[in-house]
Coordinates of N, CA, C and O in Angstrom, one line a residue:
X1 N 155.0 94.1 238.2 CA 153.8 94.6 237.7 C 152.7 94.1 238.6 O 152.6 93.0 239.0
X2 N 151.8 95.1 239.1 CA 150.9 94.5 240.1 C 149.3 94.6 239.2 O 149.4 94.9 238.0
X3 N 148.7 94.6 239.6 CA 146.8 94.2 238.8 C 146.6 95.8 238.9 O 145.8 96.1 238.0
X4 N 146.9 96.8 239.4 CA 147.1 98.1 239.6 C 147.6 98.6 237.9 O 147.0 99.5 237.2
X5 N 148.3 98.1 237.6 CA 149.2 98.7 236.5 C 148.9 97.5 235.3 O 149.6 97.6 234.3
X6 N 148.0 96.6 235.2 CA 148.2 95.6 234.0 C 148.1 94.4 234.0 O 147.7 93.8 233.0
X7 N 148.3 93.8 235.0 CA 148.5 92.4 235.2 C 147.5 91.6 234.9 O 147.9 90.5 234.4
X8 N 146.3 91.8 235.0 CA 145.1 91.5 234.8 C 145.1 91.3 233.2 O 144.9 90.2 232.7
X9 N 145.5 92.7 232.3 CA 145.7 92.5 231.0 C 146.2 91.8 230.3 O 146.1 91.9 229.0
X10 N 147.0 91.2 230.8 CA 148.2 90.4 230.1 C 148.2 89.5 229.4 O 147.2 88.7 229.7
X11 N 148.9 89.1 228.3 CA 148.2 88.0 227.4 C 149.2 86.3 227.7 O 150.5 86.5 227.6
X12 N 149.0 85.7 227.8 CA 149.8 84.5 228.0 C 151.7 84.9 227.2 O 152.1 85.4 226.2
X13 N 152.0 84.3 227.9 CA 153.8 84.6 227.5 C 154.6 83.3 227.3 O 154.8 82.3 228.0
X14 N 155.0 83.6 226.3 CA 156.1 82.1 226.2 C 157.3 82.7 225.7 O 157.7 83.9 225.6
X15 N 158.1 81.2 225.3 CA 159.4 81.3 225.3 C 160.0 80.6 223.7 O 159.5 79.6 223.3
X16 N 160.7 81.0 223.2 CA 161.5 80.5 222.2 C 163.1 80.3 222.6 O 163.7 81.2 223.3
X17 N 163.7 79.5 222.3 CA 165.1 79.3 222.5 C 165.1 78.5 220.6 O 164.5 77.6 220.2
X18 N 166.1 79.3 220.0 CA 166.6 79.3 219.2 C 167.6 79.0 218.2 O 168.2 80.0 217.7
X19 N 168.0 77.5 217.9 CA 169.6 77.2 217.5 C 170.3 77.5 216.4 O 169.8 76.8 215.5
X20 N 171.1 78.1 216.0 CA 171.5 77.9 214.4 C 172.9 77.9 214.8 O 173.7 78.6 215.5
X21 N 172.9 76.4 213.9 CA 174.0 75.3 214.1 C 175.1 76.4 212.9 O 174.9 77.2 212.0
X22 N 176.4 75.8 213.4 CA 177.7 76.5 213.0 C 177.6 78.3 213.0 O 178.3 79.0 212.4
X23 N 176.3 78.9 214.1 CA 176.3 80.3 214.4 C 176.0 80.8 212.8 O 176.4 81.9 212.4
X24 N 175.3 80.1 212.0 CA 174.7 80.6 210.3 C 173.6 81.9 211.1 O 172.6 81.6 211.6
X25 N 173.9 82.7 211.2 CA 172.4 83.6 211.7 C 172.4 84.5 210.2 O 173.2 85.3 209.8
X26 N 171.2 84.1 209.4 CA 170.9 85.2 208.0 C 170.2 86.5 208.1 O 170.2 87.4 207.3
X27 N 169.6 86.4 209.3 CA 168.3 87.4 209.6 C 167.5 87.4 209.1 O 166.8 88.3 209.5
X28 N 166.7 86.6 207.9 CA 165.5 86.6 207.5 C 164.6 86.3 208.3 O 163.6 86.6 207.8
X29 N 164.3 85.8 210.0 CA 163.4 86.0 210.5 C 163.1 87.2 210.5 O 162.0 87.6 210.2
X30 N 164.2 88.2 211.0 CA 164.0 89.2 211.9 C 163.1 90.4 211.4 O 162.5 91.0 212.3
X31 N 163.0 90.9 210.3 CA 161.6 91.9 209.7 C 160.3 90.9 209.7 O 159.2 91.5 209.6
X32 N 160.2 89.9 209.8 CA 159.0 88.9 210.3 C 159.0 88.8 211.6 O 157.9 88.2 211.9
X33 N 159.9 89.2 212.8 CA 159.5 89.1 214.1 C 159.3 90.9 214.1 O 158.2 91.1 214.6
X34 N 159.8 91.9 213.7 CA 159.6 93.2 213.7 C 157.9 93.2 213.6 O 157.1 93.4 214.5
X35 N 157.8 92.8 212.2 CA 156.0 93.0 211.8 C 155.1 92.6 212.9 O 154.3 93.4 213.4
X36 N 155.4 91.5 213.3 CA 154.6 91.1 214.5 C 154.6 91.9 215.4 O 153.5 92.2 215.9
X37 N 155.4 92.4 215.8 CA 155.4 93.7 217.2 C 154.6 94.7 216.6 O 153.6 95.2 217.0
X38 N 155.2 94.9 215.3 CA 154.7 96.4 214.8 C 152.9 96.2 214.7 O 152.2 97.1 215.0
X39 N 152.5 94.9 214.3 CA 150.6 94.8 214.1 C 150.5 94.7 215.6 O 149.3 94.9 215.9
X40 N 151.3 94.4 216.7 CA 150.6 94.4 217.8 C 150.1 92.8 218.3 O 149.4 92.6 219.3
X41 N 150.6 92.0 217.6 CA 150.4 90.5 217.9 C 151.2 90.0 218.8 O 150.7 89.1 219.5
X42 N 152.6 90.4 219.0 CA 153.7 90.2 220.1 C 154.0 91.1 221.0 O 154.1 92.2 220.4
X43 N 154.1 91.2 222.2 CA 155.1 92.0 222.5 C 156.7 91.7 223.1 O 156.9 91.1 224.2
X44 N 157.3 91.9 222.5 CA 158.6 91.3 223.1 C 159.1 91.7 224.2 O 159.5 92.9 224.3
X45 N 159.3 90.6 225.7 CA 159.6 91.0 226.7 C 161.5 91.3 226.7 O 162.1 92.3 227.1
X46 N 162.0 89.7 226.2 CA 163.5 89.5 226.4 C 163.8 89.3 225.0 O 163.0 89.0 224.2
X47 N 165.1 89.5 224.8 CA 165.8 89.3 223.7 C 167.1 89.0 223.9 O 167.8 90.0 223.8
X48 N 167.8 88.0 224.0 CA 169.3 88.0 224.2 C 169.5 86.6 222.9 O 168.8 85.6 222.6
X49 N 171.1 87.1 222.4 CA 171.8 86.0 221.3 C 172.8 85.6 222.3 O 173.0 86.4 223.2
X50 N 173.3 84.6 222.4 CA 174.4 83.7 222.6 C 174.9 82.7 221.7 O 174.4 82.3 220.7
X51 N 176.4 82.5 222.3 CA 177.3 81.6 221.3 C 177.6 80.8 222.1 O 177.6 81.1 223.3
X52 N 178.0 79.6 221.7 CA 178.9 79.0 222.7 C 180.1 78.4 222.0 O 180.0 77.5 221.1
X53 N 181.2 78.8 222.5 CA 182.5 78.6 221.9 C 182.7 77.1 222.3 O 182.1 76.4 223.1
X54 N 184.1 76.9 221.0 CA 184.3 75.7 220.9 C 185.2 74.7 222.7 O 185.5 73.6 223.0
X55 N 185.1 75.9 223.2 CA 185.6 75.4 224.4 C 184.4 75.1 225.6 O 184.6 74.8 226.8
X56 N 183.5 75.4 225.1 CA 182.3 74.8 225.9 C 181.7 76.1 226.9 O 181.0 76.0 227.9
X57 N 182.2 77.5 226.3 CA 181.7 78.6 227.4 C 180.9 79.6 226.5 O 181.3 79.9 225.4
X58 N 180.1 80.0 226.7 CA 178.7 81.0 226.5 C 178.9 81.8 226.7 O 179.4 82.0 227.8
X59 N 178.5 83.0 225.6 CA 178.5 84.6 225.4 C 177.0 85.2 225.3 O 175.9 84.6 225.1
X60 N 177.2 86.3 225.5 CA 176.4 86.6 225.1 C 176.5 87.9 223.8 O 177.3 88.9 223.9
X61 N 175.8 87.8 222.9 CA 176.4 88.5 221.5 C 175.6 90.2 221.5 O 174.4 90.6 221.8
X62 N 176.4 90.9 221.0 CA 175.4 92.5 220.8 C 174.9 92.3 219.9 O 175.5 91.8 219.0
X63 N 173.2 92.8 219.8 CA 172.9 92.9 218.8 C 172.5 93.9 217.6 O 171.5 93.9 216.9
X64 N 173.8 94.8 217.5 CA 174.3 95.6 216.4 C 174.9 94.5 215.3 O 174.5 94.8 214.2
X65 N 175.5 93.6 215.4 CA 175.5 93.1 214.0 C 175.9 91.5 214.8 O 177.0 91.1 215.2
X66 N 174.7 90.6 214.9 CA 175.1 89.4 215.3 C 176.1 88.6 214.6 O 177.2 88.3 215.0
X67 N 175.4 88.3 213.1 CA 176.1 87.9 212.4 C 177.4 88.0 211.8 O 177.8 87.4 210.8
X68 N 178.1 88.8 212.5 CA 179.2 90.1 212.2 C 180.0 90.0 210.9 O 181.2 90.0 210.7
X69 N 178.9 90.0 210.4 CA 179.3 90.5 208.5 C 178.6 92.0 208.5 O 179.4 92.4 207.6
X70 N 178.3 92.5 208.6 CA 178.0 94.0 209.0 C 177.0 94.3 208.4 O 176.6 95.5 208.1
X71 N 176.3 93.1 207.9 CA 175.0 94.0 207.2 C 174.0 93.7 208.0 O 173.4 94.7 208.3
X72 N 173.6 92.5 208.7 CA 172.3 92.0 209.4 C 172.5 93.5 210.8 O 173.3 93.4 211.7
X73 N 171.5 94.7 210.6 CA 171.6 95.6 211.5 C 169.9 95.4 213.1 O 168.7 95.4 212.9
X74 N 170.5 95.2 214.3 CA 169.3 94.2 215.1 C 169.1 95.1 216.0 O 168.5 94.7 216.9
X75 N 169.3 96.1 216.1 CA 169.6 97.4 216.8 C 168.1 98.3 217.2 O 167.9 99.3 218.0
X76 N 167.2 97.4 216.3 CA 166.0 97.8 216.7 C 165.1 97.1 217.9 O 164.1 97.5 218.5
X77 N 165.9 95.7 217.8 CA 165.7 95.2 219.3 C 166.6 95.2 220.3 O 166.5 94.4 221.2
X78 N 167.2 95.9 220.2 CA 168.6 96.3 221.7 C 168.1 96.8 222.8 O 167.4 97.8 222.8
X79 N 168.4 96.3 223.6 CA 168.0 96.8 224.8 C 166.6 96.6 225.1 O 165.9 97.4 225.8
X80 N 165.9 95.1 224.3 CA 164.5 94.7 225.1 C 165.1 93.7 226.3 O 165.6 92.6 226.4
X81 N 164.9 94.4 227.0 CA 164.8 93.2 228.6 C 163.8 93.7 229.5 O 163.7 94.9 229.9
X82 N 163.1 92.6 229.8 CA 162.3 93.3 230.9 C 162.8 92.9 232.5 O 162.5 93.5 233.6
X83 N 163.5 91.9 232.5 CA 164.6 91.6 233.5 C 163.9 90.1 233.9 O 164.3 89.3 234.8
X84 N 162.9 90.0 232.9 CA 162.1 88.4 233.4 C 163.2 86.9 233.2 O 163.3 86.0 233.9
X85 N 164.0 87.3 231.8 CA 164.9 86.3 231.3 C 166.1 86.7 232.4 O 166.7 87.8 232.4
X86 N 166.3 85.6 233.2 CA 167.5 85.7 234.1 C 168.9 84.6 233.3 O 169.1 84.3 232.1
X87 N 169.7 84.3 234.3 CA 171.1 84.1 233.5 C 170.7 82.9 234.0 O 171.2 82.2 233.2
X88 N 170.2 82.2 234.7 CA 169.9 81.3 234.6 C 169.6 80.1 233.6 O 170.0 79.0 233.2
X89 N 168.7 81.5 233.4 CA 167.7 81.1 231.9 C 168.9 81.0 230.6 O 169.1 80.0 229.9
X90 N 169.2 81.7 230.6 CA 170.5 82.0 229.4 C 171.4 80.8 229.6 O 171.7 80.1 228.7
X91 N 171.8 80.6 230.7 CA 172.8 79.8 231.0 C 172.2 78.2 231.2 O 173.1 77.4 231.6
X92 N 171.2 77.7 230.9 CA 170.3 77.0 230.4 C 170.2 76.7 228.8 O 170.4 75.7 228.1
X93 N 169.9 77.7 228.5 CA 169.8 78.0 226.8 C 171.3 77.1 226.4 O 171.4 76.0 225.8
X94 N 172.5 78.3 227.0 CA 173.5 77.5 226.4 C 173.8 76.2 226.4 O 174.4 75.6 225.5
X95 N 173.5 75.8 227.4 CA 173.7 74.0 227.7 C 173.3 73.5 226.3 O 174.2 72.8 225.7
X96 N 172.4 73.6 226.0 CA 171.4 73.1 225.1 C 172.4 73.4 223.5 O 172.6 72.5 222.6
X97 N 172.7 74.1 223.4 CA 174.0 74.3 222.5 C 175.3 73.2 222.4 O 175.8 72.7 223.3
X98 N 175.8 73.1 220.8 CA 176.6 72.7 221.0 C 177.9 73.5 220.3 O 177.7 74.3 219.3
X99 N 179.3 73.3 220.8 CA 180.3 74.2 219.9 C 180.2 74.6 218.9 O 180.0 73.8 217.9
X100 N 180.3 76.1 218.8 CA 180.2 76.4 217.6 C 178.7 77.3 217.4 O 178.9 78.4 216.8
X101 N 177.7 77.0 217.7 CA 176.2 77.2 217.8 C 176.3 78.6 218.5 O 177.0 79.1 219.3
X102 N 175.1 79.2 217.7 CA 174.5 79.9 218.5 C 172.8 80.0 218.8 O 171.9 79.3 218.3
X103 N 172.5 81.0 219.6 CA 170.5 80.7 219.5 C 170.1 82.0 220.2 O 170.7 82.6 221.1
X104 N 169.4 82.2 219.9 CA 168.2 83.5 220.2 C 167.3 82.9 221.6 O 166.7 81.9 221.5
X105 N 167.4 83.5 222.8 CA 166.3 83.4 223.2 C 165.3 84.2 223.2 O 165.6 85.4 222.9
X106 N 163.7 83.9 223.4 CA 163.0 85.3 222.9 C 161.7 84.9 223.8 O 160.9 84.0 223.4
X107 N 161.5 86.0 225.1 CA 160.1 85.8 226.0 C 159.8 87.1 225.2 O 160.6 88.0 224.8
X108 N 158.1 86.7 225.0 CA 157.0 87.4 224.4 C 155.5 87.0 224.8 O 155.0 85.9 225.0
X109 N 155.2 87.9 224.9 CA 153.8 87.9 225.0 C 152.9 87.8 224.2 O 153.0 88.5 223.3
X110 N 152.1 87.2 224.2 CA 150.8 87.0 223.0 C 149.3 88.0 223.2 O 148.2 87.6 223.6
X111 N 149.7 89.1 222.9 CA 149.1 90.6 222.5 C 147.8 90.2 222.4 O 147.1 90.5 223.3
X112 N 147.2 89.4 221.3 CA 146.3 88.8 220.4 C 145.7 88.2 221.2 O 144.5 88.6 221.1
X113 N 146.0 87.1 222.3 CA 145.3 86.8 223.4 C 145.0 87.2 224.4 O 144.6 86.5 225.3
X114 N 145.3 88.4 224.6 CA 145.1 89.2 226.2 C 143.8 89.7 226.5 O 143.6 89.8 227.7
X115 N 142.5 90.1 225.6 CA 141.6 90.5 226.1 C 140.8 88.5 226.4 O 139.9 88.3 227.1
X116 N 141.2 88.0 225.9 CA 140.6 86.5 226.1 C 141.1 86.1 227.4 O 140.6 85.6 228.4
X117 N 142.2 86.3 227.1 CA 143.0 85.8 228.4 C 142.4 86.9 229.8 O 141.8 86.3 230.8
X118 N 142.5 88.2 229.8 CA 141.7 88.8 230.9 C 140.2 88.2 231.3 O 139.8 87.9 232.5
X119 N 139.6 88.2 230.3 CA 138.1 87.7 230.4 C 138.4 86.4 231.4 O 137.9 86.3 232.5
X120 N 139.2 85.6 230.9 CA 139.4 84.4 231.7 C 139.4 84.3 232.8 O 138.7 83.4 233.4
X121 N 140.6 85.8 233.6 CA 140.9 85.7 234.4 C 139.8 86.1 235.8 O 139.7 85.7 236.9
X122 N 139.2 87.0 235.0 CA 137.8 87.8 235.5 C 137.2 86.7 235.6 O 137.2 86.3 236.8
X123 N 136.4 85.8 234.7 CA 135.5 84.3 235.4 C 136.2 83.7 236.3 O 135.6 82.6 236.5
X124 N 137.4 83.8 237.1 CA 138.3 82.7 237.9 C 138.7 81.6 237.1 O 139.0 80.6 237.8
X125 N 138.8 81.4 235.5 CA 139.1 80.2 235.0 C 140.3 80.4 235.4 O 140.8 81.5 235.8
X126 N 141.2 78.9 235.2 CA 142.1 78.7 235.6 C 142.7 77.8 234.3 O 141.9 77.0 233.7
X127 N 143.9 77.9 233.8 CA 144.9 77.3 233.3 C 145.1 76.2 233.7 O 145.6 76.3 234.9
X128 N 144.9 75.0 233.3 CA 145.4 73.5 233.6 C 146.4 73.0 232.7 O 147.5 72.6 233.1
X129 N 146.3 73.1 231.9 CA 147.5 72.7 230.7 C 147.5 73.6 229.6 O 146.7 74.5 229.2
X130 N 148.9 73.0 229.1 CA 149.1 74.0 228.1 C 150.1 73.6 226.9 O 150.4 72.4 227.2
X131 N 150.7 73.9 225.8 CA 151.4 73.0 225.3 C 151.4 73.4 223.7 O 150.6 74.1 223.2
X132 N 153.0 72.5 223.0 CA 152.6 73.0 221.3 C 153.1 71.4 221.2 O 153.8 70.6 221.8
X133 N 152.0 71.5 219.7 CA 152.4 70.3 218.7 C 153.3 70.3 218.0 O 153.1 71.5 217.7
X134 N 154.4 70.0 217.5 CA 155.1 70.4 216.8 C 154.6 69.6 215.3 O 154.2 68.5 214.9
X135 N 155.0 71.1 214.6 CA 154.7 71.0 213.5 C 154.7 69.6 212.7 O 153.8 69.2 212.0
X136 N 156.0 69.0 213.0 CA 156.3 67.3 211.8 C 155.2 66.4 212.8 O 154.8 65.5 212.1
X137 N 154.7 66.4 213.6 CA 153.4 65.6 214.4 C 152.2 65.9 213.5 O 151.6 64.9 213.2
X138 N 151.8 66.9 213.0 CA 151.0 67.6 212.2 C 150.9 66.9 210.9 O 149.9 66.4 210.3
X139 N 152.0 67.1 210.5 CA 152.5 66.5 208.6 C 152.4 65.4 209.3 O 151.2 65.1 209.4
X140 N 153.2 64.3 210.0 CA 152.9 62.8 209.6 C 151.3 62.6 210.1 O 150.8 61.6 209.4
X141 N 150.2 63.1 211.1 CA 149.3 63.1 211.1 C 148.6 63.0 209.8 O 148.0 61.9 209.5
X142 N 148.5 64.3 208.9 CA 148.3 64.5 207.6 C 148.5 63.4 206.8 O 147.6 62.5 206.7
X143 N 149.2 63.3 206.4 CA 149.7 62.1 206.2 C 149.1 60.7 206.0 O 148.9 60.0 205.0
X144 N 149.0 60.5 207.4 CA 148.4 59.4 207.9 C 146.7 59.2 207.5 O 146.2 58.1 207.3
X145 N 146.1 60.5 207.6 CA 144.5 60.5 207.0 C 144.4 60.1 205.4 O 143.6 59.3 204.9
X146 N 145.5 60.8 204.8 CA 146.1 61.0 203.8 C 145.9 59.4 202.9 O 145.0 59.1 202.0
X147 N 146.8 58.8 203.4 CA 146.8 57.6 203.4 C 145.9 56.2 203.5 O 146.0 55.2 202.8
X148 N 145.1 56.6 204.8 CA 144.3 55.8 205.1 C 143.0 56.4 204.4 O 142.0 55.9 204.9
X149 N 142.9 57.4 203.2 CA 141.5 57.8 202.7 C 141.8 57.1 201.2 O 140.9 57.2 200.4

């Protein structure tokens, strides 16, 4: 993608790597990651599931029925790759797994911040850091005011 075609527009992109221990995949995220594309808050670059067997080696799963009880249907995200998630990356992912496990990885774009993010880029600001709280830092934060009031 060169500044010709978009580049300039682009909204900051991250990454999710995703575990669910003993491969439980229910799909209740997945019409909650749909909605998000559909209002236009995400755009999903990559999408790949992996397993990692009890012998310590990594698949990668279709996603016509991950869960393969035949009802969770994922076929509406098949074939998102934009070629950014390499096997690397995947083969990374799975490390992070233990037998048995599987996980989602998932590069997206943050839609929602792209005209902020262009503007940025147009003043020459620059990105110095970046980062997430995780949520239980949050609660025992809370907590903590909580407490001390």
């Amino acid at each position: 993608m060169t500044r010709e075609n978009g580049l300039d527009e682009l909204g900051p992109i991250d990454y999710l790597v995703v575990q669910f221990p003993g491969s439980h995949l229910t799909g209740e995220g997945m019409p909650l990651l749909a909605d998000l594309v559909d209002r236009g808050i995400i755009r999903i670059l990559d999408l790949t599931f992996l397993t990692k067997g009890e012998d310590g080696s990594v698949r990668g799963l279709a996603l016509a029925d991950v869960t393969g009880d035949g009802s969770l249907d994922l076929t509406i995200f098949e074939g998102v790759s934009s070629g950014l998630l390499g096997e690397e990356d995947v083969s990374e992912a799975g490390r992070l797994l233990e037998p048995g496990d599987s996980a989602a990885v998932l590069l997206y774009e943050n839609l929602w911040a792209a005209p902020l993010a262009a503007a940025l880029r147009r003043a020459d600001a620059r990105m110095i850091a970046s980062g997430r709280v995780p949520v239980q830092d949050v609660v025992e934060a809370l907590d903590a005011l909580d407490a001390a009031a």
